[in-house]
Amino acid sequence: MSPASVLDVVLAAAVLAVALVAVLLPSRRGAVSAFLVLGVVLAVLWARLDAPDIALAEAALGSGVAGALLMDTLTADPARPGRRAGRTAVVVGLLAGAVALAALTVVVRAVPDEPSLLPAAVAEEIHGAGADHAVTAVLLNFRSLDTLLEAAVLVFAAAGAGALVRTPVRAPDPVPAPVTALARVLLPALVLLGTWLLLAGTSRPGGAFQAGAMFAGALVVAFVAGARFAASQGTAARAWTVAGVLAFVALAAGTAMLGQGWLVLDPRWAGAAVLTVETVLAVSIGVGLAQVFVANSEARRVPS
Amino acid sequence: MEIALHAVATVLLLCVLAGLWRAARGPSTRDRVTAFALLGTTGAALLVVLATLTQTAALRDAALVLVALATVVVVVVTRGTAER
Amino acid sequence: MTAVVAVADVLAVLLLAAGCFFVVAGTLGLLRFADLPTRLHGVAKADNLGLGFITAGLVVHALAHGGGIAGGGGGAGGIVAKLVLVWLFALLGTAANSHLLAAPARPEPGAEEKPEREPGPGPGPETTPEPEAPATREAP
Amino acid sequence: MTRLELLLALGCAVLVVGLVAHLLARDLVRRVVALNVASAGVMIVLLVLATRGTEPDPVAQALVLTGIVIMAAITGLALALVRRVEAPEDEEAP
């Protein structure tokens, strides 16, 4: 492993500094803002770590969708001033943190320095996996059960957030003219960008998750600009939210009935199957994340 | 050339860190969001520089995504508080 | 051929340096200006100009080297297109953002911090002229 | 100090910082932020370990990718819960 370069050291210091600021600031607004900065810095770190997929996802989800969600919280009524942690709790917490850090360092140092065997195994199997890009092949073929369950978690989150809404959708706030104008440009641009990421995902970094985040961004923009379809929490939105899981389960059932076993794809049609599931999954992730946002946003308007 | 790109990336990273000061300090939420808008642009510049440095085309996509979604964040934050 | 590449490299470094200068100026404006409108002004103009210069530098680099540090020519078209797209997106976003952020705001519900409390020990006017220069040069 | 060691130490530190802050913070939104910071630490460790070979490990990267999506979704759910907890008491409550 090469010695750390100046850029790496500065980057590591930056990540640690931003993380510390994000957790140490006493005000909610400061913490959230610093966390958004952390998203940007992390995207750069992932880029340095040879993980462009993750950099894309971090830019889209970490500082995009999650940022919008967190920032939107700040427009709600402020929290009642809570008690601060007592001195004993702080001391115990810091001690526990020090012990945990020491233990973690020991554990991580014990990890062997040799590269794992997985990249070679993936490279061996990737022909006929349905995607030339290794990460996409892992996500939608080799470890597709993980992705299925991840889609299920998203359904759970969207349903949970939706269940917390107490008021029906009211008339939206007046929309400033620049927002409408911006939405007209941004909405098609985001959808186009998402589609590009989706299609690019089979051969290069990109894929369903990043595309889904783009679609979610597009829906959020439409929602903020007052579009009726984006504010809907009706049957269609719910159907799209669960569509990702359903597509996966249907694929699993299909392969099981064809006698190959659950989610074992035949190389002859793996490409088509992967792209189909990815497309449904991307729209599903987009609608699901947008549903989470809309639910949060409606909760904001609970009359007091 | 590689050294120049490294230097540019380091300078831009320091700018991101400087932006953290404004984002953390405020004083108003709008100031924090202004800082974030700046960081979206600076972060995009950083990502395109890294894309050239490491010859990874996907990082240019990431820059595009970052710029686009930073705008979404600003639109979300300012809604309901701006006069027409 | 190598002479052309060398000239292009020098040009790219100059453009990148100019870009860095303007980004630093924008960041200084964000840190040192006295209130939100002036900060927005510094950020929106200087920073976009900086991104534009950096993009231009990378475009020159891509045209000369074709994507990578060591690679030959060719394949630069897509890279150039995407770099330009990044910059256009940034321009669009900043224009809309600045308008939205600068629009007169109602008092925010429960702003826990008073907007009057201004940071910065130094007086404003001394730092004002610096990022002013990129701002005026930006409009062609 | 090699790059690997530096970034592994960074990941561990960020994880612990996030966890301690999550346990100590009283403000609910700050707790959510701290949990996100902790998850960033885990992701750093995983991705640094993924770069040990000549090729980055796609399995670890896919794992982190899944983690990012789940973190975003769960953050949204947590924030909805925070709003519900902090909302004024509703009238129909017994």
Coordinates of C-alpha atoms in Angstrom, one line a residue, chain B residues 1 4-5 8 11-12 15 18-19 21-22 25 27 29-35 37-38 41-42 45 48-49 52-53 55 60-61 63-64 67-68 71 74-75 78 80-83, chain C residues 9 12-13 16 20 23-24 27 30-31 36 39-40 43 47-48 51 54 58 61 67-70 79 82-83 85-86 89-90 93 97 100-101 103-106 108 113-114 117 119:
Chain B
M1 CA 0.2 17.8 -14.7
A4 CA -1.1 20.4 -10.5
L5 CA -4.4 18.5 -10.3
V8 CA -6.0 22.0 -7.2
V11 CA -7.1 23.8 -2.5
L12 CA -10.7 23.0 -3.3
C15 CA -12.4 25.6 0.5
A18 CA -13.8 26.7 5.1
G19 CA -17.4 26.5 3.9
W21 CA -17.4 27.2 9.1
R22 CA -20.2 29.2 7.6
R25 CA -21.9 29.1 12.3
P27 CA -26.3 32.7 11.9
T29 CA -30.6 28.9 8.2
R30 CA -30.3 30.8 4.9
D31 CA -26.7 31.5 5.6
R32 CA -26.1 27.8 6.2
V33 CA -27.9 26.9 3.0
T34 CA -25.9 29.5 1.1
A35 CA -22.8 27.7 2.4
A37 CA -24.9 25.9 -2.3
L38 CA -21.3 27.0 -2.5
T41 CA -20.4 23.9 -6.7
T42 CA -17.0 23.5 -5.1
A45 CA -15.4 21.1 -9.2
V48 CA -14.5 16.7 -12.0
V49 CA -10.8 17.3 -11.1
T52 CA -9.5 13.6 -14.7
L53 CA -6.9 12.7 -12.1
Q55 CA -9.5 8.7 -15.2
R60 CA -18.3 13.5 -13.7
D61 CA -21.7 11.9 -13.4
A63 CA -20.5 16.0 -10.1
L64 CA -23.6 16.5 -12.2
V67 CA -25.0 20.1 -8.5
A68 CA -28.5 19.1 -9.5
T71 CA -30.4 22.8 -6.1
V74 CA -32.1 24.7 -1.7
V75 CA -35.6 24.7 -3.2
T78 CA -36.7 28.0 0.9
G80 CA -42.9 28.5 2.3
T81 CA -40.5 31.1 3.6
A82 CA -40.0 33.1 0.5
E83 CA -42.4 35.9 -0.6
Chain C
D9 CA -0.7 21.7 -20.5
A12 CA -4.7 24.1 -18.6
V13 CA -2.6 24.8 -15.5
L16 CA -7.0 25.7 -13.2
C20 CA -8.8 28.1 -7.8
V23 CA -13.2 29.6 -5.8
V24 CA -11.0 30.8 -3.0
T27 CA -15.2 31.1 -0.2
L30 CA -18.8 33.5 2.2
L31 CA -16.7 33.7 5.3
L36 CA -26.6 37.3 3.6
R39 CA -22.4 36.6 0.8
L40 CA -24.8 35.3 -1.8
V43 CA -20.8 32.9 -3.7
D47 CA -17.7 30.5 -7.3
N48 CA -19.4 29.9 -10.6
L51 CA -16.0 26.3 -11.6
I54 CA -11.7 24.8 -13.7
L58 CA -10.1 20.3 -17.7
H61 CA -6.6 18.9 -20.7
G67 CA -9.4 11.8 -20.9
G68 CA -6.5 10.6 -18.7
I69 CA -3.1 11.8 -17.6
A70 CA -1.2 9.4 -19.8
I79 CA -15.9 14.3 -21.5
K82 CA -20.3 16.4 -19.7
L83 CA -18.0 19.0 -18.2
L85 CA -23.1 20.2 -18.8
V86 CA -21.8 20.3 -15.2
F89 CA -26.2 22.9 -14.3
A90 CA -24.3 24.9 -11.8
G93 CA -28.9 26.1 -10.0
N97 CA -30.8 29.4 -5.6
L100 CA -34.8 32.0 -3.6
L101 CA -32.3 32.6 -0.8
A103 CA -36.0 36.8 -1.5
P104 CA -37.2 38.7 1.5
A105 CA -37.9 36.1 4.1
R106 CA -40.7 36.0 6.6
E108 CA -38.5 31.7 10.2
E113 CA -30.5 32.1 16.5
K114 CA -31.0 35.8 15.9
R117 CA -25.9 38.4 15.6
P119 CA -20.0 37.0 13.2

